[in-house]
Amino acid sequence: MATDTMPDAAKNEDSARGFAFALSAYFLWGFLPIYMKAVGHIPAMEVLAHRVIWSVPVAGLVLLVLGRTADIKAAIRSPRTLMMAGLTAALITVNWLTYIWAISAGHALDTALGYFINPLFSIFLAAVLLKEKLSPMQLAAIALVVVAVAILTFEAGGLPWVALVLMVTWGFYAFFRKTLPVGPNQGFFLEVIILCLPCLFYILYLEGSGEGHLVGTSVSDSLLLIASGVVTAIPLIMYANGAKLLRLSTIGLMQYIAPTMIFLIAVFVFHEELSTTKLIAFALIWTALLVYSWPMIRNARGR
């Protein structure tokens, strides 16, 4: 991650402050389905537009506090940076829209599945696009995921598209985000600025036609939509700053916190059906994650 706030970011060691930042971010992401279910009666496109619009002042305030606004001015003057930011903005838009719709439509389990698979998809991307050599354990883990997806496809009579869209969009988002020559906080601000104008026009159209939920509806809807900026921006910013103060292996293990919480919320709070076939598929994926994570676990125990 870019070092735009913490001077000791280059140290390859864990810090209590970094752990607190990252843990808070993952817990907030883990509870995000609760918020999404609360706005589930609002069309997904409208919720997405509000997430973008209300993220702008939050992300902008962070940059002002950090004194990093000059980075944005430099980025805007770079066609290559704007092009890459446009690409990552498009990917995160599809990811957010799919996630919002899935939670409201009762597919929280599928979102958990997508984010459980994502680390292994990132390894696959690195092997295909960066020609990184996969270890036998990594190959075994990817094979287990392929079997799990095949089982789910057979049961449903079609691909588990929610999980796959989330996996692919977030995987490519993370991959291309690394090429963005700005820090994580600046990159997020640039993305929402790019998306802001069409989202603003869309919200104005909805409110003007009486179809919007910000003005003239319940106070709770208005407050929930305004809060979407905080709900969206704060976990991303906390993660960005926490990751710089932790070992890669620590972040690698912590990334399972959010999908585990989403899985538990889907089953025990939303009462989504966990069929035997789906449970078998999840068991295969958890086994794959254990196989993939074992070197990191062994490394952590050896410290």
XYZ file of C-alpha atoms in Angstrom:
303
model
C 0.000 0.000 0.000
C 1.111 3.590 -0.506
C 2.751 5.356 2.395
C 0.814 8.598 2.568
C 0.081 8.824 6.279
C 2.353 6.640 8.392
C 6.105 7.206 8.454
C 6.877 3.712 9.728
C 4.936 1.981 6.972
C 7.997 0.459 5.372
C 8.779 -1.753 8.339
C 7.955 -5.378 7.657
C 6.392 -6.006 11.037
C 3.012 -5.928 12.733
C 1.955 -2.996 14.867
C -0.910 -2.690 17.349
C -2.186 0.387 15.530
C -2.170 -1.407 12.175
C -3.957 -4.406 13.660
C -6.620 -2.144 15.186
C -7.181 -0.339 11.868
C -7.433 -3.545 9.819
C -9.569 -5.405 12.371
C -11.999 -2.491 12.557
C -12.234 -2.367 8.764
C -12.946 -6.076 8.440
C -15.541 -5.993 11.202
C -17.295 -3.054 9.543
C -17.311 -4.934 6.235
C -18.604 -8.004 8.066
C -21.585 -6.063 9.406
C -22.240 -4.295 6.088
C -25.026 -6.762 5.118
C -27.071 -5.439 8.071
C -26.964 -1.954 6.562
C -27.650 -3.269 3.058
C -30.657 -5.214 4.286
C -31.978 -2.032 5.936
C -31.940 -0.283 2.539
C -33.028 -3.442 0.704
C -36.410 -1.920 -0.202
C -34.612 0.821 -2.174
C -33.514 -0.056 -5.752
C -29.896 -1.170 -5.914
C -28.958 1.476 -8.494
C -30.227 4.243 -6.233
C -28.315 2.897 -3.226
C -25.181 2.642 -5.374
C -25.535 6.249 -6.550
C -25.859 7.471 -2.962
C -22.813 5.411 -1.883
C -20.772 7.244 -4.496
C -22.124 10.754 -3.862
C -21.881 10.681 -0.070
C -18.414 9.098 -0.185
C -17.014 12.198 -1.901
C -17.163 14.560 1.119
C -15.910 11.844 3.492
C -12.939 10.918 1.287
C -12.273 14.591 0.524
C -12.194 15.480 4.217
C -9.648 12.720 4.858
C -7.378 14.107 2.141
C -7.689 17.627 3.551
C -6.743 16.396 7.033
C -3.777 14.464 5.610
C -2.730 17.359 3.391
C -2.730 15.196 0.246
C -4.934 17.258 -2.083
C -1.956 18.085 -4.319
C -1.812 14.406 -5.326
C -5.315 14.684 -6.774
C -4.371 17.757 -8.809
C -1.402 15.873 -10.253
C -3.541 12.809 -11.007
C -6.151 14.856 -12.858
C -3.438 16.239 -15.128
C -2.295 12.697 -16.056
C -4.378 11.025 -18.826
C -2.927 7.612 -17.937
C -3.851 7.964 -14.268
C -7.377 9.098 -15.172
C -7.771 6.171 -17.557
C -6.668 3.634 -14.934
C -8.868 5.286 -12.298
C -11.791 5.084 -14.723
C -11.170 1.363 -15.151
C -10.991 0.679 -11.408
C -14.061 2.886 -10.859
C -16.009 0.802 -13.397
C -14.945 -2.441 -11.709
C -15.879 -1.255 -8.225
C -19.232 -0.016 -9.571
C -20.150 -3.477 -10.859
C -18.899 -5.020 -7.603
C -20.935 -2.680 -5.400
C -24.073 -2.983 -7.524
C -23.929 -6.787 -7.479
C -23.344 -6.829 -3.715
C -26.182 -4.396 -2.975
C -28.623 -6.337 -5.136
C -27.539 -9.716 -3.766
C -28.113 -8.758 -0.127
C -31.541 -7.266 -0.825
C -32.530 -10.297 -2.921
C -31.575 -12.830 -0.231
C -28.237 -13.983 -1.658
C -25.912 -13.002 1.207
C -24.480 -16.537 1.244
C -23.423 -16.091 -2.372
C -21.616 -12.856 -1.495
C -19.737 -14.652 1.278
C -18.816 -17.362 -1.215
C -17.440 -14.798 -3.650
C -15.227 -13.122 -1.059
C -13.996 -16.460 0.300
C -12.874 -17.453 -3.202
C -11.334 -14.082 -4.046
C -7.842 -14.629 -2.493
C -7.372 -17.750 -4.590
C -8.614 -15.959 -7.695
C -6.005 -13.260 -7.056
C -3.318 -15.964 -7.006
C -4.692 -17.304 -10.290
C -4.569 -13.811 -11.813
C -0.966 -13.382 -10.708
C -0.066 -16.682 -12.358
C -1.843 -15.851 -15.635
C -1.082 -12.127 -15.981
C 2.232 -11.831 -14.125
C 3.532 -15.321 -14.891
C 4.087 -16.039 -11.199
C 4.788 -19.697 -10.510
C 2.188 -21.470 -8.374
C 3.257 -23.804 -5.590
C 1.740 -27.310 -5.392
C -0.378 -26.207 -2.386
C -1.700 -23.207 -4.290
C -2.591 -25.401 -7.263
C -4.375 -27.825 -4.937
C -6.319 -24.981 -3.324
C -7.432 -23.622 -6.710
C -8.482 -27.128 -7.807
C -10.674 -27.489 -4.699
C -12.384 -24.173 -5.491
C -13.052 -25.304 -9.069
C -14.670 -28.490 -7.738
C -16.786 -26.450 -5.285
C -18.018 -24.122 -8.045
C -18.803 -27.154 -10.241
C -20.893 -28.656 -7.422
C -22.826 -25.409 -6.947
C -23.357 -25.109 -10.701
C -24.720 -28.653 -10.874
C -27.101 -28.032 -7.951
C -28.426 -24.706 -9.245
C -28.487 -25.658 -12.908
C -26.316 -22.635 -13.681
C -23.223 -20.801 -12.536
C -23.284 -19.106 -9.089
C -23.041 -15.787 -10.919
C -23.294 -13.512 -7.860
C -20.224 -15.111 -6.272
C -18.333 -15.189 -9.568
C -19.081 -11.542 -10.452
C -17.953 -10.398 -7.003
C -14.833 -12.558 -7.236
C -13.854 -11.387 -10.722
C -14.612 -7.679 -10.246
C -12.849 -7.420 -6.882
C -9.922 -9.522 -8.095
C -9.340 -7.331 -11.161
C -10.027 -4.184 -9.132
C -7.260 -5.097 -6.682
C -4.950 -6.063 -9.544
C -5.374 -2.836 -11.540
C -5.501 -0.686 -8.398
C -1.826 -1.509 -7.861
C -1.006 0.268 -11.130
C -2.671 3.490 -9.998
C 0.249 5.827 -9.153
C -1.470 7.421 -6.153
C -2.014 6.355 -2.552
C -5.078 4.347 -1.479
C -6.965 7.297 0.010
C -6.275 9.467 -3.037
C -7.209 6.622 -5.386
C -10.556 6.091 -3.700
C -11.337 9.823 -3.858
C -10.417 9.891 -7.557
C -12.718 6.927 -8.273
C -15.773 8.420 -6.560
C -15.128 11.813 -8.193
C -15.172 10.118 -11.618
C -18.443 8.352 -10.750
C -20.025 11.294 -8.957
C -21.454 13.306 -11.872
C -23.548 10.539 -13.516
C -24.700 9.406 -10.064
C -25.716 12.951 -9.160
C -27.743 13.333 -12.379
C -29.405 9.983 -11.685
C -30.385 10.982 -8.141
C -31.723 14.348 -9.353
C -33.795 12.525 -11.977
C -35.222 10.132 -9.386
C -36.081 12.906 -6.944
C -37.564 15.050 -9.715
C -39.776 12.201 -10.935
C -40.896 11.316 -7.403
C -39.192 7.923 -7.480
C -36.310 8.810 -5.148
C -36.008 7.946 -1.462
C -33.901 10.848 -0.224
C -36.488 13.649 -0.098
C -40.174 13.356 0.687
C -40.005 9.829 2.090
C -39.301 8.552 5.588
C -36.646 10.175 7.757
C -35.041 6.774 8.263
C -34.545 6.310 4.495
C -32.987 9.757 4.185
C -30.586 9.156 7.075
C -29.637 5.696 5.851
C -28.825 6.987 2.369
C -26.776 9.919 3.683
C -24.918 7.506 5.967
C -23.904 5.404 2.956
C -20.852 7.618 2.461
C -19.520 6.861 5.932
C -20.437 3.176 5.583
C -18.529 3.006 2.295
C -15.502 5.228 2.822
C -14.500 4.651 6.442
C -13.748 0.874 6.208
C -11.757 1.389 2.993
C -9.695 4.181 4.525
C -9.116 2.245 7.769
C -8.023 -0.817 5.803
C -5.692 1.220 3.588
C -3.893 2.661 6.589
C -3.920 -0.573 8.599
C -2.486 -2.720 5.818
C 0.627 -0.556 5.654
C 1.428 -1.361 9.288
C 0.983 -5.135 9.088
C 2.843 -8.031 7.510
C 1.350 -9.336 4.271
C 0.805 -12.716 5.955
C -1.197 -11.071 8.747
C -3.455 -9.269 6.271
C -3.744 -12.525 4.313
C -5.219 -14.285 7.336
C -7.384 -11.363 8.475
C -9.134 -11.115 5.100
C -11.327 -14.092 6.025
C -12.962 -12.207 8.914
C -15.495 -10.321 6.777
C -16.780 -13.246 4.644
C -16.996 -15.409 7.772
C -19.173 -12.764 9.436
C -21.284 -12.420 6.273
C -21.753 -16.201 6.196
C -22.893 -16.273 9.840
C -25.230 -13.299 9.363
C -26.743 -14.894 6.248
C -27.494 -18.151 8.068
C -28.381 -17.015 11.594
C -29.767 -13.490 11.070
C -31.216 -13.528 7.553
C -32.096 -17.244 7.806
C -30.998 -18.038 4.259
C -31.179 -21.720 3.377
C -27.895 -23.592 3.689
C -28.512 -26.743 1.680
C -26.372 -29.839 2.065
C -24.867 -29.295 -1.369
C -23.993 -25.682 -0.582
C -22.506 -26.728 2.755
C -20.304 -29.285 0.968
C -19.154 -26.577 -1.443
C -18.328 -24.214 1.405
C -16.454 -27.009 3.183
C -14.324 -27.538 0.064
C -13.602 -23.812 -0.154
C -12.695 -23.613 3.556
C -10.361 -26.569 3.018
C -8.834 -24.764 0.040
C -8.299 -21.643 2.141
C -6.641 -23.714 4.869
C -4.326 -25.308 2.314
C -3.524 -21.888 0.855
C -3.072 -20.230 4.261
C -1.070 -22.967 5.967
C 2.353 -21.476 5.072
C 1.200 -18.122 6.505
C -0.141 -19.811 9.649
C 3.109 -21.730 10.109
C 5.073 -18.518 9.589
C 2.948 -16.658 12.135
C 3.385 -19.427 14.733
C 7.131 -19.415 14.168
C 7.524 -15.719 15.032
